């Protein structure tokens, strides 16, 4: 998309709750948006997932399934203490074991990989890698490596970290930025002093683990000085650039491939120790090397959602109008990560002129956090919504009514309008679906089995943005390929790219194939994170397909001897309007031989001066056994406004998935740490309990009809992260409703439920 | 030892301690059976041994001597899918798809026992098969859909 018509402009994009300004290229072509009334055939259809059968047949090629000729296997030796200095590593016994090919220590790897550093800063840190002919041999030899670590003082809790020495070399403060991150609009103190009602609550949320079914994995193979890495990742280009930088390679010598991947949820955004280890060993051994985390490694050392302590103060008028929201929070990041905290949501979910958040992000000697589906927002929603419920009770207002009175009609973070926000309709439709207004007859507050209802809301920036590129080409038989350097995490990206291309070409869906997941074949597209893939990439696909369609029409016009304007495309045929003359795409391309019809598409900038968000509300009905403390979620109703839904079936799958992860967050999931060693105690999927088939409620997930033509030319926004944000607070609110007792800490295990009842009866 | 893998006899002499999972994936090249935890917690490696759902990461290959093992590849393939596999596609019962083969094998064993399983029976039979994408509602629907198709006899 270069040429005389290109321009470069600044635009704001929101990624994982962070607003960034970037310089972007404005494409020469602008597309007329598909508005809500656009007559579309493939977009909006319940098309089957194009790789569904491949997955159901066990034939989808995951990184962990690769078996390259001569492939060796690498595993890590991990530190068992949280802090200390490696004084010796004895590999003699390990090297003599069967099948052992190589052992990597710090001296064997480029410094930029930061692998196997002598300073141990968390339990579970890799200190060496052992490579052998088979995985079993590598695992056996890894157990024979003797590591001597002189223990140091560790800070496991944020309190210890704030009082102690730096948790890792190079830090001057264990607090990110050296001080709490404070953001304020208006004057919170004055507003609280004059509010009719002011309540303060303390809420704790747990550290939870992504627990993707496919662990982090890389297979590396060199061909001369060129490196190919297969990686289970959410971002092939980020992995490529990370590898090039760490290994000191020119980018064009590195190719990263991800054909199928078994879940990421935020933990698989970058090249990691396993990636570098596979690449370095493959070069040393001159053979392919696979490095796959074992389940314990995956749970200990691949990221987590930070726990939070939140103290929330809300001031309101008698009629329920919010006048001030104040948050104090402590967020332990572990040994690294970024400042993804609960505060952001407090500034945008409800209309409120005075908001202050003070977040202390604290480094500790535990595993680093990583983005986990709606990082910060999922945590913040628990504190904000539970405190709002307390305000509703204090004022004698229905919790839904209180929320409806405080809808944020503008983007208060940046003082600008939204392209669209139909949260009010989400409340109304959700209330209708769960029978909110006649719930009194179904609420049970005595006897053994209590029943209650809860509601919570959500906002998440889902505008996406540039850069994101796609190429659409027509093959000699008239079929089409969509090429883009994106990847499909299981969200259905392949399918929706094919749908948008088929729509724009006027083609049959089964004649379009999305070729993705390879940095060597697809133009750049960003990480699949932040619920931005659809909004970022589908406009580029549409532009590319429309350009290809123009080329096809010009060629067809020549063959049919009519003007281009007289032609239209439908279901793989070029029709001469108002006649019965037509040509199949393949008949046109056959005349072209190997002359290629190809379109290039680039994502244009977002509209300036507007916020683009997905909003929604979820309602929970729960049953609580007050003798055992067991909570059973009966029903979740979810209604979201995400603009145009490209594929309702796939969108519902993601919505249900977010809700079920949110249910785990509400009821079961919590990383347990040994208080002294900082070592996670529940590193398996038995002890770390994620939801199973037995735990699943009735889920009624619904998207409002419509489109957001102001946001982008496809009119679509994201849904993956919005889905999880309100679930846990809706469930917690419902539990509190059933018990008639406030709850303040997740997960709501039987122990905590009984504790809440016990505390109330004292 | 000799075992039957997806209907074909296989003669092999794997290491004595080799799990069935490794034998299937590495020696037989049947990577449809997934390694999710390697400790019997996630169900991704579920296969059928003489028709019984079995966690292949905890079973020894030698322990299956003389037995019949069915993996996802033996259930049906892309060009000739089993009714259950077709139902999984129709209901969008695979998101990332990593747990899908295990879910399908557990479902196969269930449908061999119960022709018309209730929702509760499907959930109970598949509860050992974890899914992190949260596809459970559609998996349950897919299994019941396949059961209905199989009962009417127009199954593939």
Short mmCIF file of C-alpha atoms in Angstrom, two decimals, chain A residues 516-682:
data_model
loop_
_atom_site.label_atom_id
_atom_site.label_comp_id
_atom_site.label_asym_id
_atom_site.label_seq_id
_atom_site.Cartn_x
_atom_site.Cartn_y
_atom_site.Cartn_z
CA UNK A 516 -2.36 -17.91 8.25
CA UNK A 517 0.12 -18.68 11.00
CA UNK A 518 3.37 -18.26 9.05
CA UNK A 519 5.58 -15.17 9.08
CA UNK A 520 7.06 -16.25 5.75
CA UNK A 521 3.81 -16.24 3.80
CA UNK A 522 1.52 -13.69 5.38
CA UNK A 523 1.86 -9.91 5.65
CA UNK A 524 2.01 -8.54 9.17
CA UNK A 525 -0.85 -8.84 11.57
CA UNK A 526 -0.50 -8.31 15.28
CA UNK A 527 -0.89 -10.56 18.26
CA UNK A 528 -4.23 -12.20 18.85
CA UNK A 529 -4.81 -10.42 22.14
CA UNK A 530 -7.01 -7.72 23.59
CA UNK A 531 -10.07 -8.94 21.66
CA UNK A 532 -8.83 -6.95 18.67
CA UNK A 533 -8.29 -9.49 15.90
CA UNK A 534 -11.68 -9.16 14.20
CA UNK A 535 -11.75 -5.37 14.38
CA UNK A 536 -8.11 -5.02 13.32
CA UNK A 537 -7.84 -7.56 10.57
CA UNK A 538 -11.20 -8.04 8.88
CA UNK A 539 -11.24 -4.50 7.39
CA UNK A 540 -7.85 -5.26 5.80
CA UNK A 541 -9.21 -8.53 4.43
CA UNK A 542 -12.23 -6.71 3.07
CA UNK A 543 -10.03 -4.14 1.35
CA UNK A 544 -7.80 -6.82 -0.18
CA UNK A 545 -10.76 -8.84 -1.39
CA UNK A 546 -12.45 -5.82 -2.93
CA UNK A 547 -9.28 -4.95 -4.80
CA UNK A 548 -9.04 -8.51 -6.10
CA UNK A 549 -12.70 -8.36 -7.06
CA UNK A 550 -12.07 -5.18 -9.08
CA UNK A 551 -9.30 -6.93 -10.97
CA UNK A 552 -11.55 -9.89 -11.64
CA UNK A 553 -14.33 -7.62 -12.90
CA UNK A 554 -11.96 -5.81 -15.25
CA UNK A 555 -10.80 -9.11 -16.68
CA UNK A 556 -14.38 -10.34 -16.99
CA UNK A 557 -15.51 -7.12 -18.63
CA UNK A 558 -13.00 -7.71 -21.37
CA UNK A 559 -14.12 -11.28 -21.89
CA UNK A 560 -17.82 -10.43 -21.86
CA UNK A 561 -17.31 -7.18 -23.75
CA UNK A 562 -19.33 -5.10 -21.33
CA UNK A 563 -18.48 -2.22 -19.04
CA UNK A 564 -17.11 -3.05 -15.58
CA UNK A 565 -20.02 -1.16 -14.06
CA UNK A 566 -22.44 -3.62 -15.64
CA UNK A 567 -20.98 -6.51 -13.65
CA UNK A 568 -21.63 -7.93 -10.22
CA UNK A 569 -20.40 -11.00 -8.35
CA UNK A 570 -22.48 -13.58 -6.50
CA UNK A 571 -21.47 -16.94 -5.13
CA UNK A 572 -18.43 -17.37 -7.34
CA UNK A 573 -19.88 -16.06 -10.58
CA UNK A 574 -19.57 -12.77 -12.42
CA UNK A 575 -23.00 -11.72 -13.64
CA UNK A 576 -23.91 -9.13 -16.23
CA UNK A 577 -26.58 -7.18 -14.40
CA UNK A 578 -30.17 -7.65 -15.53
CA UNK A 579 -29.20 -10.43 -17.96
CA UNK A 580 -28.68 -14.18 -17.70
CA UNK A 581 -25.08 -13.89 -18.89
CA UNK A 582 -22.48 -14.93 -16.36
CA UNK A 583 -19.07 -16.50 -15.96
CA UNK A 584 -17.75 -18.59 -13.10
CA UNK A 585 -14.68 -17.04 -11.44
CA UNK A 586 -12.76 -20.06 -12.71
CA UNK A 587 -13.75 -19.33 -16.28
CA UNK A 588 -12.32 -15.85 -15.95
CA UNK A 589 -9.10 -16.94 -14.26
CA UNK A 590 -8.65 -19.73 -16.82
CA UNK A 591 -8.31 -17.05 -19.49
CA UNK A 592 -5.63 -15.37 -17.44
CA UNK A 593 -3.36 -18.38 -17.20
CA UNK A 594 -0.88 -17.55 -14.48
CA UNK A 595 -1.53 -13.83 -14.51
CA UNK A 596 -2.35 -13.20 -10.88
CA UNK A 597 -5.29 -11.25 -9.62
CA UNK A 598 -4.24 -10.13 -6.20
CA UNK A 599 -5.50 -7.52 -3.77
CA UNK A 600 -3.66 -5.90 -0.89
CA UNK A 601 -5.45 -4.65 2.17
CA UNK A 602 -4.32 -2.50 5.06
CA UNK A 603 -6.22 -1.56 8.19
CA UNK A 604 -6.91 2.16 8.27
CA UNK A 605 -6.82 4.25 11.42
CA UNK A 606 -9.60 4.39 13.96
CA UNK A 607 -11.90 7.41 13.87
CA UNK A 608 -10.35 10.16 15.91
CA UNK A 609 -12.08 11.53 18.97
CA UNK A 610 -14.20 8.50 19.76
CA UNK A 611 -13.90 5.53 22.08
CA UNK A 612 -14.67 2.05 20.79
CA UNK A 613 -15.84 -0.43 23.39
CA UNK A 614 -17.81 -3.60 23.82
CA UNK A 615 -20.24 -3.44 26.72
CA UNK A 616 -22.51 -5.99 28.29
CA UNK A 617 -24.26 -7.30 31.33
CA UNK A 618 -24.40 -10.74 32.88
CA UNK A 619 -26.89 -12.14 35.35
CA UNK A 620 -26.31 -15.14 37.60
CA UNK A 621 -28.65 -17.44 39.46
CA UNK A 622 -26.95 -19.63 42.05
CA UNK A 623 -27.85 -22.26 44.60
CA UNK A 624 -25.85 -22.45 47.82
CA UNK A 625 -25.84 -25.43 50.16
CA UNK A 626 -25.37 -23.81 53.56
CA UNK A 627 -24.42 -27.11 55.20
CA UNK A 628 -21.56 -27.91 52.83
CA UNK A 629 -20.81 -24.42 51.53
CA UNK A 630 -20.95 -25.67 47.95
CA UNK A 631 -22.11 -23.16 45.36
CA UNK A 632 -23.84 -24.37 42.21
CA UNK A 633 -24.31 -21.88 39.45
CA UNK A 634 -27.73 -22.58 37.95
CA UNK A 635 -27.94 -20.06 35.13
CA UNK A 636 -25.86 -17.35 33.54
CA UNK A 637 -27.54 -14.91 31.17
CA UNK A 638 -25.16 -12.77 29.16
CA UNK A 639 -26.10 -9.95 26.79
CA UNK A 640 -23.38 -7.97 25.06
CA UNK A 641 -23.17 -5.25 22.45
CA UNK A 642 -20.20 -6.08 20.24
CA UNK A 643 -21.29 -4.43 17.03
CA UNK A 644 -21.60 -6.76 14.06
CA UNK A 645 -21.16 -10.43 14.87
CA UNK A 646 -19.31 -12.00 11.95
CA UNK A 647 -20.22 -15.55 12.99
CA UNK A 648 -22.81 -15.99 15.76
CA UNK A 649 -21.87 -19.61 16.41
CA UNK A 650 -18.20 -18.84 16.96
CA UNK A 651 -19.07 -15.76 18.99
CA UNK A 652 -21.30 -17.81 21.26
CA UNK A 653 -18.51 -20.34 21.72
CA UNK A 654 -16.19 -17.59 22.89
CA UNK A 655 -18.85 -16.05 25.09
CA UNK A 656 -19.54 -19.37 26.77
CA UNK A 657 -15.82 -19.91 27.16
CA UNK A 658 -15.31 -16.58 28.89
CA UNK A 659 -18.23 -17.24 31.19
CA UNK A 660 -16.94 -20.68 32.13
CA UNK A 661 -13.46 -19.30 32.86
CA UNK A 662 -15.14 -16.60 34.93
CA UNK A 663 -17.04 -19.28 36.81
CA UNK A 664 -13.74 -20.95 37.69
CA UNK A 665 -12.40 -17.60 38.87
CA UNK A 666 -15.46 -17.12 41.05
CA UNK A 667 -15.63 -20.54 42.64
CA UNK A 668 -12.55 -22.74 42.35
CA UNK A 669 -9.34 -21.33 41.03
CA UNK A 670 -6.53 -20.07 43.23
CA UNK A 671 -2.80 -20.61 43.05
CA UNK A 672 -1.65 -21.74 46.48
CA UNK A 673 1.88 -20.70 47.43
CA UNK A 674 4.13 -22.13 50.08
CA UNK A 675 4.54 -19.08 52.33
CA UNK A 676 8.26 -19.62 52.88
CA UNK A 677 9.47 -21.11 49.60
CA UNK A 678 7.07 -19.25 47.35
CA UNK A 679 6.64 -22.49 45.47
CA UNK A 680 3.20 -23.09 43.99
CA UNK A 681 1.64 -26.07 45.73
CA UNK A 682 -1.14 -26.85 43.29
#
